[in-house]
Amino acid sequence: IDPQNIQECVKDALKMCARKDFTSISFPALGTGNVQVSQVADAMFDALVEVVAKKSVSTLRLVRIVIFQTAMLTEFYNSMLKKENTDVQEEEDTDAQEANFFTESNKPQKPERFVFMDKEVDPACFHICGDSQAKVDEAKQWVKDLILKEQDSSIITDDAIINLTTSDRQRISNMINTMGVRVEQESSQDKLTIEGITKDVLKVTNEIQKMLQRIRSEEELSRSAELASTVVEWQYQQQGGQYQSFDLIHNFRLEQANETKKQHVEVTIQGRMYKVTLPNGPATDNHGNSLDIRRIDKAAHDSLPQYWDTMPDNYLCQSFPIQPGTSEHDEVLGLFQATCQNSVLKIERIQNPSLWRNLQIKKQEMDSKNCHQNNEKRLFHGTCPLIIDTINANGFNRSYAGKNAAVYGNGTYFAVEASYSADDTYSVPDSQGQKHMYLCHVLTGDFTEGQQDMIAPPAKSKSTTQLYDSVTDDPTAPSMFIVFNDIQAYPAYLITFI
């Protein structure tokens, strides 16, 4: 054995420590029976310095050299002092250089693609001893079962995963580091697999689902804002008298506030906060400076049904009696009498342009989201005479839900058959014994079975944030539908009967 062999042996041992994530190692004074002690010491310390300089043993913290003969101690000590004063030039290990080449700036970047790195952890090693192989195997299996019992995995499949922001990705990486979970993204990029301790997997999964729900809400807001911009445009007057359109989001929020009869709404104009007085302005900042605003109805002439009667400009809603014998009257009467034999006294058409346009915007959004056009149904809703004017002016409200509201969810109920809504429980008789029922346009969209005390439709699957549009009593043969968004139903006709 010569000093070169000794140096290679030490280097190999140190590299093994790196591969196995060892934190300490002990060497005997190698080959001192055939080689001078000083040469052995220099060779061993040279190997140590060389490996450490390459930064390839990041986990190694302690190296011991065990000397059995006191006479050798001085030689090893002197050699160590010499190396201690050596200026070690750090250099990248070849493998590390190759890794950096493929992980840093030289690698083509794909912004939509991201990778979550697993946290490096020290392995836990079990040494099992027993008086027989069978007992050792039994103990080994028991340990494995115990570990697996505490482990879990979760899969999230959602199109919104690709839209996770840099901040979202950093938060997921932080959770990986603090909780020790593993998060892997599939090549399809719309699936994440989370693995680790059960409670940590559950927590990380819930946090990611919240991120995806936020992204989905932002997408819904963006889509609704874009649809609203095709119907209405809010503008503010600039210096010089020219009008400038609000951005899509502010345009949508102004329209929402206007439709819900809010008196004021705050907006940002050129980086400054303004309070807009609705519906006609002005917009005023904190210093009292005012800007005129206006609302342009893009669909004032072409979005309303052609069979509607002309309304005065200052009327927000109006009811029109439908003459018996007309095709419109016969159609509504036929739908009612298909299942209900009560005598119809009159049929009125409810005209509310704002509610109608809201329904059309929501329908366009639903048609696009569900990739089909079968999202609207004509359904019945029995009502109390005391709230007819409120429904005509403001549409349906979940607080007016029927007595069955806790059975399939706390929403607004609509019946497939008029006979169901004609019951006194839903169509409450007035002082003259007359009852009232609406024939409605209802956006049921994609639906599923409802449940007691439900306040919103459930998600379409456990791994997505996309919700159903409505719920029903029986998805295969529904007799009723329940919606949780008030703009998904329009009171088209009011039927008075006995």
Short mmCIF file of C-alpha atoms in Angstrom, two decimals:
data_model
loop_
_atom_site.label_atom_id
_atom_site.label_comp_id
_atom_site.label_asym_id
_atom_site.label_seq_id
_atom_site.Cartn_x
_atom_site.Cartn_y
_atom_site.Cartn_z
CA ILE A 1 0.00 0.00 0.00
CA ASP A 2 1.27 3.50 -0.82
CA PRO A 3 0.13 7.04 0.11
CA GLN A 4 -1.80 7.38 -3.18
CA ASN A 5 -3.84 4.27 -2.38
CA ILE A 6 -4.52 5.59 1.11
CA GLN A 7 -5.68 8.91 -0.28
CA GLU A 8 -8.07 7.19 -2.72
CA CYS A 9 -9.49 4.96 0.03
CA VAL A 10 -10.24 7.96 2.23
CA LYS A 11 -11.83 9.86 -0.66
CA ASP A 12 -14.03 6.87 -1.53
CA ALA A 13 -15.15 6.57 2.09
CA LEU A 14 -16.01 10.27 2.28
CA LYS A 15 -17.98 10.10 -0.97
CA MET A 16 -19.91 7.14 0.41
CA CYS A 17 -20.86 9.34 3.38
CA ALA A 18 -22.26 11.88 0.93
CA ARG A 19 -24.32 9.27 -0.92
CA LYS A 20 -25.78 7.88 2.31
CA ASP A 21 -26.20 11.26 4.03
CA PHE A 22 -23.94 10.23 6.93
CA THR A 23 -22.96 12.97 9.37
CA SER A 24 -19.77 11.43 10.81
CA ILE A 25 -17.05 8.88 10.01
CA SER A 26 -14.04 7.39 11.84
CA PHE A 27 -10.76 6.23 10.21
CA PRO A 28 -7.96 4.15 11.67
CA ALA A 29 -4.43 5.26 10.88
CA LEU A 30 -4.26 3.40 7.56
CA GLY A 31 -1.17 1.53 6.34
CA THR A 32 1.18 2.76 9.03
CA GLY A 33 2.82 -0.64 9.16
CA ASN A 34 4.36 -0.24 5.68
CA VAL A 35 4.47 3.53 5.08
CA GLN A 36 5.94 6.37 7.07
CA VAL A 37 3.49 7.85 9.54
CA SER A 38 3.93 11.40 8.19
CA GLN A 39 3.10 10.21 4.64
CA VAL A 40 -0.02 8.41 5.86
CA ALA A 41 -1.14 11.49 7.77
CA ASP A 42 -0.54 13.81 4.79
CA ALA A 43 -2.38 11.42 2.43
CA MET A 44 -5.42 11.17 4.70
CA PHE A 45 -5.65 14.93 5.30
CA ASP A 46 -5.03 15.66 1.59
CA ALA A 47 -8.00 13.45 0.73
CA LEU A 48 -10.17 15.17 3.32
CA VAL A 49 -9.27 18.66 2.10
CA GLU A 50 -9.83 17.70 -1.55
CA VAL A 51 -13.29 16.25 -0.95
CA VAL A 52 -14.40 19.08 1.32
CA ALA A 53 -13.23 21.66 -1.23
CA LYS A 54 -15.57 20.14 -3.81
CA LYS A 55 -18.55 20.64 -1.46
CA SER A 56 -19.76 17.13 -2.24
CA VAL A 57 -20.25 16.04 1.40
CA SER A 58 -22.71 18.63 2.67
CA THR A 59 -24.10 16.36 5.41
CA LEU A 60 -20.73 15.34 6.90
CA ARG A 61 -19.99 17.21 10.13
CA LEU A 62 -17.38 15.12 12.01
CA VAL A 63 -14.31 13.12 10.86
CA ARG A 64 -12.37 11.14 13.46
CA ILE A 65 -8.91 9.57 12.98
CA VAL A 66 -8.30 6.87 15.57
CA ILE A 67 -4.63 6.43 16.56
CA PHE A 68 -3.75 3.41 18.68
CA GLN A 69 -0.06 4.21 19.25
CA THR A 70 0.83 7.35 21.16
CA ALA A 71 4.05 7.78 19.17
CA MET A 72 2.06 8.46 15.98
CA LEU A 73 0.02 11.26 17.53
CA THR A 74 2.64 13.98 16.99
CA GLU A 75 2.99 13.23 13.25
CA PHE A 76 -0.77 13.34 12.66
CA TYR A 77 -1.11 16.48 14.74
CA ASN A 78 1.62 18.29 12.79
CA SER A 79 0.08 17.25 9.47
CA MET A 80 -3.30 18.52 10.60
CA LEU A 81 -1.78 21.88 11.55
CA LYS A 82 -0.22 22.21 8.09
CA LYS A 83 -3.55 21.55 6.38
CA GLU A 84 -5.32 23.88 8.77
CA ASN A 85 -3.28 26.76 7.37
CA THR A 86 -3.96 25.77 3.77
CA ASP A 87 -6.08 28.20 1.74
CA VAL A 88 -8.77 25.84 0.42
CA GLN A 89 -10.10 26.93 -2.97
CA GLU A 90 -13.70 25.83 -3.26
CA GLU A 91 -14.56 24.19 -6.55
CA GLU A 92 -17.68 22.64 -7.93
CA ASP A 93 -17.86 18.89 -8.10
CA THR A 94 -18.23 17.64 -11.69
CA ASP A 95 -21.60 16.07 -10.91
CA ALA A 96 -22.75 19.27 -9.27
CA GLN A 97 -21.65 21.30 -12.30
CA GLU A 98 -23.70 19.05 -14.56
CA ALA A 99 -26.69 19.33 -12.26
CA ASN A 100 -26.45 23.12 -12.22
CA PHE A 101 -26.22 23.23 -15.99
CA PHE A 102 -29.56 21.47 -16.27
CA THR A 103 -31.30 23.29 -13.43
CA GLU A 104 -30.25 26.90 -13.84
CA SER A 105 -30.14 29.48 -16.61
CA ASN A 106 -28.95 27.14 -19.35
CA LYS A 107 -32.11 25.09 -19.13
CA PRO A 108 -34.94 26.29 -21.39
CA GLN A 109 -37.57 27.85 -19.14
CA LYS A 110 -41.26 27.04 -19.43
CA PRO A 111 -43.20 29.56 -17.31
CA GLU A 112 -46.31 27.41 -17.14
CA ARG A 113 -44.38 24.44 -15.82
CA PHE A 114 -43.11 24.19 -12.26
CA VAL A 115 -41.55 21.54 -10.07
CA PHE A 116 -41.82 21.13 -6.32
CA MET A 117 -38.56 19.89 -4.83
CA ASP A 118 -38.73 17.34 -2.03
CA LYS A 119 -37.09 18.33 1.22
CA GLU A 120 -33.89 16.39 1.87
CA VAL A 121 -34.20 14.54 5.17
CA ASP A 122 -31.82 12.31 7.06
CA PRO A 123 -32.90 8.68 6.72
CA ALA A 124 -33.96 6.78 9.82
CA CYS A 125 -32.24 3.40 10.04
CA PHE A 126 -33.63 0.53 12.11
CA HIS A 127 -31.36 -2.30 13.23
CA ILE A 128 -33.51 -5.25 14.28
CA CYS A 129 -32.02 -8.17 16.20
CA GLY A 130 -33.76 -11.33 17.31
CA ASP A 131 -33.20 -14.94 18.22
CA SER A 132 -34.71 -16.12 14.91
CA GLN A 133 -35.18 -14.85 11.36
CA ALA A 134 -38.93 -15.29 11.72
CA LYS A 135 -39.09 -12.93 14.68
CA VAL A 136 -36.88 -10.40 12.93
CA ASP A 137 -39.14 -10.53 9.85
CA GLU A 138 -42.19 -10.16 12.08
CA ALA A 139 -40.73 -7.09 13.78
CA LYS A 140 -39.72 -5.64 10.42
CA GLN A 141 -43.24 -6.06 9.07
CA TRP A 142 -44.71 -4.51 12.21
CA VAL A 143 -42.55 -1.41 11.76
CA LYS A 144 -43.50 -1.18 8.07
CA ASP A 145 -47.21 -1.48 8.88
CA LEU A 146 -46.91 1.20 11.54
CA ILE A 147 -45.23 3.58 9.11
CA LEU A 148 -47.77 2.93 6.36
CA LYS A 149 -50.63 3.41 8.81
CA GLU A 150 -49.50 6.98 9.42
CA GLN A 151 -48.98 7.75 5.73
CA ASP A 152 -51.53 8.95 3.22
CA SER A 153 -51.75 10.37 -0.28
CA SER A 154 -54.13 12.73 -2.02
CA ILE A 155 -54.66 13.51 -5.70
CA ILE A 156 -55.97 16.85 -6.94
CA THR A 157 -57.05 17.10 -10.57
CA ASP A 158 -58.02 20.58 -11.67
CA ASP A 159 -57.47 22.72 -14.76
CA ALA A 160 -56.69 25.67 -12.48
CA ILE A 161 -53.43 24.06 -11.31
CA ILE A 162 -51.57 25.44 -14.32
CA ASN A 163 -52.64 28.95 -13.23
CA LEU A 164 -51.12 28.78 -9.75
CA THR A 165 -49.17 32.00 -9.21
CA THR A 166 -45.52 32.30 -8.23
CA SER A 167 -46.68 33.18 -4.72
CA ASP A 168 -48.86 30.06 -4.61
CA ARG A 169 -45.97 27.88 -5.74
CA GLN A 170 -43.68 29.39 -3.12
CA ARG A 171 -46.25 28.74 -0.40
CA ILE A 172 -46.52 25.10 -1.48
CA SER A 173 -42.73 24.80 -1.42
CA ASN A 174 -42.68 26.27 2.09
CA MET A 175 -45.24 23.71 3.24
CA ILE A 176 -43.11 20.93 1.72
CA ASN A 177 -40.11 22.13 3.72
CA THR A 178 -41.94 22.63 7.01
CA MET A 179 -44.16 19.53 6.94
CA GLY A 180 -42.00 17.06 5.07
CA VAL A 181 -44.70 16.17 2.54
CA ARG A 182 -44.01 15.31 -1.09
CA VAL A 183 -45.87 17.13 -3.87
CA GLU A 184 -45.52 15.85 -7.41
CA GLN A 185 -47.03 17.36 -10.54
CA GLU A 186 -48.04 14.99 -13.31
CA SER A 187 -46.85 15.59 -16.85
CA SER A 188 -50.40 16.59 -17.83
CA GLN A 189 -49.87 19.58 -15.46
CA ASP A 190 -53.48 19.46 -14.19
CA LYS A 191 -52.83 16.87 -11.47
CA LEU A 192 -50.98 17.09 -8.17
CA THR A 193 -50.16 14.15 -5.90
CA ILE A 194 -49.52 14.89 -2.21
CA GLU A 195 -47.88 12.22 -0.02
CA GLY A 196 -46.80 12.20 3.61
CA ILE A 197 -48.14 11.96 7.16
CA THR A 198 -51.95 11.87 7.09
CA LYS A 199 -52.58 15.11 9.00
CA ASP A 200 -49.99 16.99 6.94
CA VAL A 201 -51.38 15.66 3.65
CA LEU A 202 -54.85 16.82 4.70
CA LYS A 203 -53.59 20.29 5.63
CA VAL A 204 -51.58 20.77 2.43
CA THR A 205 -54.48 19.46 0.31
CA ASN A 206 -56.89 21.91 1.94
CA GLU A 207 -54.50 24.82 1.41
CA ILE A 208 -54.03 23.96 -2.27
CA GLN A 209 -57.80 23.60 -2.70
CA LYS A 210 -58.22 27.11 -1.27
CA MET A 211 -55.70 28.42 -3.79
CA LEU A 212 -57.55 26.72 -6.64
CA GLN A 213 -60.90 28.03 -5.38
CA ARG A 214 -59.46 31.56 -5.38
CA ILE A 215 -58.17 31.09 -8.92
CA ARG A 216 -61.54 29.70 -10.00
CA SER A 217 -63.33 32.67 -8.44
CA GLU A 218 -60.99 35.07 -10.21
CA GLU A 219 -61.66 33.28 -13.49
CA GLU A 220 -65.42 33.46 -12.87
CA LEU A 221 -65.13 37.16 -12.07
CA SER A 222 -63.11 37.77 -15.22
CA ARG A 223 -65.59 35.82 -17.34
CA SER A 224 -68.60 37.61 -15.81
CA ALA A 225 -66.90 40.97 -16.28
CA GLU A 226 -66.21 40.24 -19.92
CA LEU A 227 -69.81 39.19 -20.53
CA ALA A 228 -71.11 42.28 -18.73
CA SER A 229 -68.96 44.50 -20.92
CA THR A 230 -70.87 43.28 -23.97
CA VAL A 231 -74.09 44.60 -22.44
CA VAL A 232 -73.15 47.77 -20.58
CA GLU A 233 -70.23 50.20 -20.45
CA TRP A 234 -69.52 52.62 -17.59
CA GLN A 235 -67.41 55.68 -18.39
CA TYR A 236 -65.90 58.66 -16.55
CA GLN A 237 -65.21 62.12 -18.00
CA GLN A 238 -61.58 63.14 -18.33
CA GLN A 239 -60.17 66.64 -18.42
CA GLY A 240 -61.06 68.10 -21.78
CA GLY A 241 -64.51 66.57 -21.78
CA GLN A 242 -63.77 63.19 -23.34
CA TYR A 243 -65.12 60.03 -21.71
CA GLN A 244 -62.90 57.07 -20.82
CA SER A 245 -64.23 53.55 -20.23
CA PHE A 246 -63.62 51.82 -16.90
CA ASP A 247 -61.66 48.58 -16.99
CA LEU A 248 -63.67 45.34 -17.16
CA ILE A 249 -63.61 44.58 -13.42
CA HIS A 250 -64.63 48.09 -12.34
CA ASN A 251 -67.26 48.11 -15.09
CA PHE A 252 -68.72 44.87 -13.72
CA ARG A 253 -68.68 46.07 -10.10
CA LEU A 254 -70.36 49.33 -11.02
CA GLU A 255 -73.07 47.43 -12.87
CA GLN A 256 -73.55 45.00 -9.97
CA ALA A 257 -73.86 47.89 -7.52
CA ASN A 258 -76.32 49.64 -9.81
CA GLU A 259 -78.48 46.54 -10.20
CA THR A 260 -78.59 45.92 -6.45
CA LYS A 261 -79.62 49.55 -5.89
CA LYS A 262 -76.52 50.52 -3.92
CA GLN A 263 -76.15 54.24 -3.41
CA HIS A 264 -72.35 54.35 -3.52
CA VAL A 265 -69.45 52.22 -4.69
CA GLU A 266 -65.70 52.89 -4.52
CA VAL A 267 -63.55 52.66 -7.65
CA THR A 268 -59.98 53.47 -8.62
CA ILE A 269 -59.46 56.01 -11.40
CA GLN A 270 -55.88 56.68 -12.51
CA GLY A 271 -54.51 55.40 -9.21
CA ARG A 272 -56.80 57.53 -7.04
CA MET A 273 -59.78 56.30 -4.99
CA TYR A 274 -63.19 57.76 -5.90
CA LYS A 275 -66.64 57.24 -4.42
CA VAL A 276 -69.28 56.95 -7.16
CA THR A 277 -72.83 58.07 -6.40
CA LEU A 278 -75.21 55.78 -8.25
CA PRO A 279 -76.87 55.69 -10.66
CA ASN A 280 -75.85 58.98 -12.31
CA GLY A 281 -72.71 60.11 -10.48
CA PRO A 282 -70.59 61.98 -9.87
CA ALA A 283 -67.40 60.23 -8.76
CA THR A 284 -65.71 62.18 -5.93
CA ASP A 285 -62.23 61.73 -4.42
CA ASN A 286 -61.08 62.50 -0.86
CA HIS A 287 -60.19 66.09 -1.82
CA GLY A 288 -63.64 66.87 -3.17
CA ASN A 289 -62.65 66.66 -6.85
CA SER A 290 -65.50 65.29 -8.97
CA LEU A 291 -65.77 63.51 -12.29
CA ASP A 292 -68.94 62.96 -14.27
CA ILE A 293 -69.83 59.35 -15.03
CA ARG A 294 -72.30 57.76 -17.41
CA ARG A 295 -73.70 54.34 -18.20
CA ILE A 296 -73.95 53.20 -21.83
CA ASP A 297 -76.52 50.44 -22.36
CA LYS A 298 -75.07 48.55 -25.31
CA ALA A 299 -77.99 46.15 -25.51
CA ALA A 300 -80.84 48.54 -24.93
CA HIS A 301 -82.53 47.66 -28.21
CA ASP A 302 -81.55 44.11 -29.06
CA SER A 303 -81.31 42.05 -25.85
CA LEU A 304 -84.96 42.10 -24.76
CA PRO A 305 -87.59 39.69 -26.13
CA GLN A 306 -89.26 41.02 -29.25
CA TYR A 307 -92.72 40.09 -27.94
CA TRP A 308 -92.38 42.40 -24.93
CA ASP A 309 -94.52 45.52 -24.83
CA THR A 310 -92.95 48.99 -24.79
CA MET A 311 -92.29 50.31 -21.30
CA PRO A 312 -91.98 53.94 -20.15
CA ASP A 313 -88.34 54.97 -19.73
CA ASN A 314 -88.69 55.54 -15.98
CA TYR A 315 -90.18 52.08 -15.32
CA LEU A 316 -87.81 49.41 -13.99
CA CYS A 317 -90.43 46.66 -14.19
CA GLN A 318 -94.02 46.29 -15.32
CA SER A 319 -96.61 43.52 -15.64
CA PHE A 320 -98.79 43.14 -18.75
CA PRO A 321 -102.00 41.06 -18.92
CA ILE A 322 -101.91 38.40 -21.66
CA GLN A 323 -105.13 38.22 -23.64
CA PRO A 324 -106.85 34.79 -23.71
CA GLY A 325 -106.83 33.20 -27.14
CA THR A 326 -103.39 34.53 -28.11
CA SER A 327 -100.60 32.05 -28.83
CA GLU A 328 -98.64 33.39 -25.86
CA HIS A 329 -101.59 32.82 -23.50
CA ASP A 330 -102.27 29.36 -24.92
CA GLU A 331 -98.63 28.31 -24.49
CA VAL A 332 -98.47 29.29 -20.81
CA LEU A 333 -101.93 27.86 -20.12
CA GLY A 334 -100.98 24.58 -21.79
CA LEU A 335 -97.86 24.19 -19.64
CA PHE A 336 -99.92 24.86 -16.51
CA GLN A 337 -102.81 22.54 -17.40
CA ALA A 338 -100.52 19.68 -18.41
CA THR A 339 -100.46 18.63 -14.76
CA CYS A 340 -102.84 21.00 -12.94
CA GLN A 341 -106.60 21.23 -13.45
CA ASN A 342 -107.20 24.36 -11.37
CA SER A 343 -109.06 27.19 -13.08
CA VAL A 344 -106.83 29.98 -14.39
CA LEU A 345 -108.19 33.51 -13.84
CA LYS A 346 -105.46 35.52 -15.57
CA ILE A 347 -101.89 35.37 -16.86
CA GLU A 348 -99.52 38.36 -16.67
CA ARG A 349 -96.16 38.80 -18.36
CA ILE A 350 -93.49 40.25 -16.06
CA GLN A 351 -91.10 42.63 -17.83
CA ASN A 352 -87.96 43.54 -15.89
CA PRO A 353 -85.14 44.44 -18.31
CA SER A 354 -82.39 44.42 -15.67
CA LEU A 355 -83.30 40.96 -14.33
CA TRP A 356 -83.69 39.62 -17.86
CA ARG A 357 -80.25 40.83 -18.94
CA ASN A 358 -78.69 39.37 -15.80
CA LEU A 359 -80.21 36.02 -16.69
CA GLN A 360 -78.87 36.23 -20.25
CA ILE A 361 -75.36 37.07 -19.03
CA LYS A 362 -75.44 34.15 -16.62
CA LYS A 363 -76.76 31.86 -19.37
CA GLN A 364 -73.93 32.81 -21.74
CA GLU A 365 -71.44 32.13 -18.97
CA MET A 366 -73.04 28.76 -18.18
CA ASP A 367 -73.23 27.73 -21.85
CA SER A 368 -69.52 28.44 -22.20
CA LYS A 369 -68.52 26.76 -18.93
CA ASN A 370 -70.58 23.59 -19.45
CA CYS A 371 -69.83 23.27 -23.18
CA HIS A 372 -73.50 22.64 -24.01
CA GLN A 373 -76.69 24.69 -24.50
CA ASN A 374 -79.10 22.58 -22.41
CA ASN A 375 -78.85 24.80 -19.33
CA GLU A 376 -82.28 26.46 -19.14
CA LYS A 377 -85.67 25.03 -18.11
CA ARG A 378 -89.18 26.42 -17.68
CA LEU A 379 -90.31 25.61 -14.14
CA PHE A 380 -93.04 26.62 -11.69
CA HIS A 381 -92.82 28.46 -8.37
CA GLY A 382 -95.80 28.95 -6.05
CA THR A 383 -95.74 32.16 -4.05
CA CYS A 384 -97.41 34.24 -1.37
CA PRO A 385 -99.37 37.31 -2.56
CA LEU A 386 -97.50 39.55 -0.11
CA ILE A 387 -94.17 39.23 -1.94
CA ILE A 388 -95.33 39.34 -5.58
CA ASP A 389 -94.32 42.98 -6.07
CA THR A 390 -90.93 42.28 -4.49
CA ILE A 391 -90.26 39.31 -6.78
CA ASN A 392 -91.37 41.28 -9.85
CA ALA A 393 -88.99 44.12 -9.01
CA ASN A 394 -86.00 42.27 -7.56
CA GLY A 395 -86.32 38.65 -8.62
CA PHE A 396 -86.23 35.61 -6.38
CA ASN A 397 -84.52 35.59 -3.03
CA ARG A 398 -83.36 32.52 -1.15
CA SER A 399 -84.94 33.91 2.02
CA TYR A 400 -88.32 33.25 0.38
CA ALA A 401 -87.51 29.55 -0.08
CA GLY A 402 -90.31 27.05 0.38
CA LYS A 403 -91.05 24.94 3.43
CA ASN A 404 -88.89 22.17 1.94
CA ALA A 405 -85.79 24.37 2.00
CA ALA A 406 -84.00 22.17 4.51
CA VAL A 407 -84.63 18.92 2.62
CA TYR A 408 -82.45 19.41 -0.47
CA GLY A 409 -80.69 22.66 0.39
CA ASN A 410 -81.34 26.25 1.47
CA GLY A 411 -82.00 27.67 -1.99
CA THR A 412 -84.98 28.72 -4.10
CA TYR A 413 -87.21 25.81 -5.15
CA PHE A 414 -88.82 25.33 -8.56
CA ALA A 415 -91.16 22.50 -9.57
CA VAL A 416 -91.22 20.60 -12.84
CA GLU A 417 -95.02 20.21 -12.65
CA ALA A 418 -97.52 22.97 -11.87
CA SER A 419 -99.59 20.59 -9.73
CA TYR A 420 -96.79 20.49 -7.14
CA SER A 421 -96.54 24.28 -6.84
CA ALA A 422 -100.36 24.62 -6.77
CA ASP A 423 -100.49 23.15 -3.27
CA ASP A 424 -101.65 25.67 -0.65
CA THR A 425 -98.30 25.24 1.12
CA TYR A 426 -96.51 26.98 -1.76
CA SER A 427 -99.25 28.95 -3.57
CA VAL A 428 -100.76 30.60 -0.50
CA PRO A 429 -104.41 31.72 -1.06
CA ASP A 430 -105.19 35.43 -0.60
CA SER A 431 -108.23 36.82 1.19
CA GLN A 432 -110.39 36.04 -1.87
CA GLY A 433 -109.12 32.48 -2.16
CA GLN A 434 -107.04 33.25 -5.24
CA LYS A 435 -103.59 31.69 -5.58
CA HIS A 436 -100.52 32.73 -7.54
CA MET A 437 -97.77 30.84 -9.33
CA TYR A 438 -94.86 31.91 -11.52
CA LEU A 439 -93.76 30.21 -14.73
CA CYS A 440 -90.03 30.87 -14.70
CA HIS A 441 -86.91 30.67 -16.82
CA VAL A 442 -84.46 28.79 -14.58
CA LEU A 443 -80.80 28.10 -15.32
CA THR A 444 -80.39 24.59 -13.90
CA GLY A 445 -77.21 23.82 -15.87
CA ASP A 446 -75.37 20.74 -14.63
CA PHE A 447 -77.10 19.40 -11.53
CA THR A 448 -76.81 16.71 -8.87
CA GLU A 449 -78.79 15.49 -5.85
CA GLY A 450 -79.21 18.02 -3.04
CA GLN A 451 -78.76 17.48 0.68
CA GLN A 452 -80.22 18.91 3.85
CA ASP A 453 -78.97 22.38 4.89
CA MET A 454 -76.84 22.73 1.73
CA ILE A 455 -76.09 26.43 1.09
CA ALA A 456 -74.37 26.02 -2.29
CA PRO A 457 -74.10 23.31 -4.95
CA PRO A 458 -71.35 20.76 -4.27
CA ALA A 459 -68.15 20.43 -6.28
CA LYS A 460 -68.36 18.21 -9.36
CA SER A 461 -65.63 15.98 -7.89
CA LYS A 462 -63.42 15.86 -4.80
CA SER A 463 -60.43 16.96 -6.84
CA THR A 464 -61.94 20.08 -8.45
CA THR A 465 -63.27 23.44 -7.33
CA GLN A 466 -65.83 23.61 -10.16
CA LEU A 467 -69.35 23.48 -8.69
CA TYR A 468 -72.62 22.12 -10.03
CA ASP A 469 -75.06 24.83 -11.11
CA SER A 470 -78.08 23.52 -9.16
CA VAL A 471 -79.35 20.51 -7.22
CA THR A 472 -82.47 18.35 -7.47
CA ASP A 473 -84.42 15.70 -5.58
CA ASP A 474 -83.61 12.97 -8.12
CA PRO A 475 -81.04 13.48 -10.91
CA THR A 476 -82.53 10.63 -12.99
CA ALA A 477 -86.17 11.83 -12.76
CA PRO A 478 -86.25 15.28 -11.14
CA SER A 479 -89.49 16.74 -9.84
CA MET A 480 -87.87 19.91 -8.49
CA PHE A 481 -84.74 22.01 -8.87
CA ILE A 482 -83.02 24.19 -6.29
CA VAL A 483 -80.78 27.13 -7.24
CA PHE A 484 -78.54 29.08 -4.87
CA ASN A 485 -77.78 32.08 -7.08
CA ASP A 486 -80.74 34.46 -7.33
CA ILE A 487 -79.93 35.63 -10.86
CA GLN A 488 -80.35 32.06 -12.19
CA ALA A 489 -84.16 32.43 -12.29
CA TYR A 490 -86.45 34.94 -14.00
CA PRO A 491 -90.20 35.29 -13.13
CA ALA A 492 -91.53 35.29 -16.69
CA TYR A 493 -95.30 34.90 -16.10
CA LEU A 494 -97.56 35.27 -13.06
CA ILE A 495 -100.52 32.88 -13.16
CA THR A 496 -103.53 33.68 -10.94
CA PHE A 497 -105.83 30.69 -10.32
CA ILE A 498 -108.31 29.12 -7.91
#
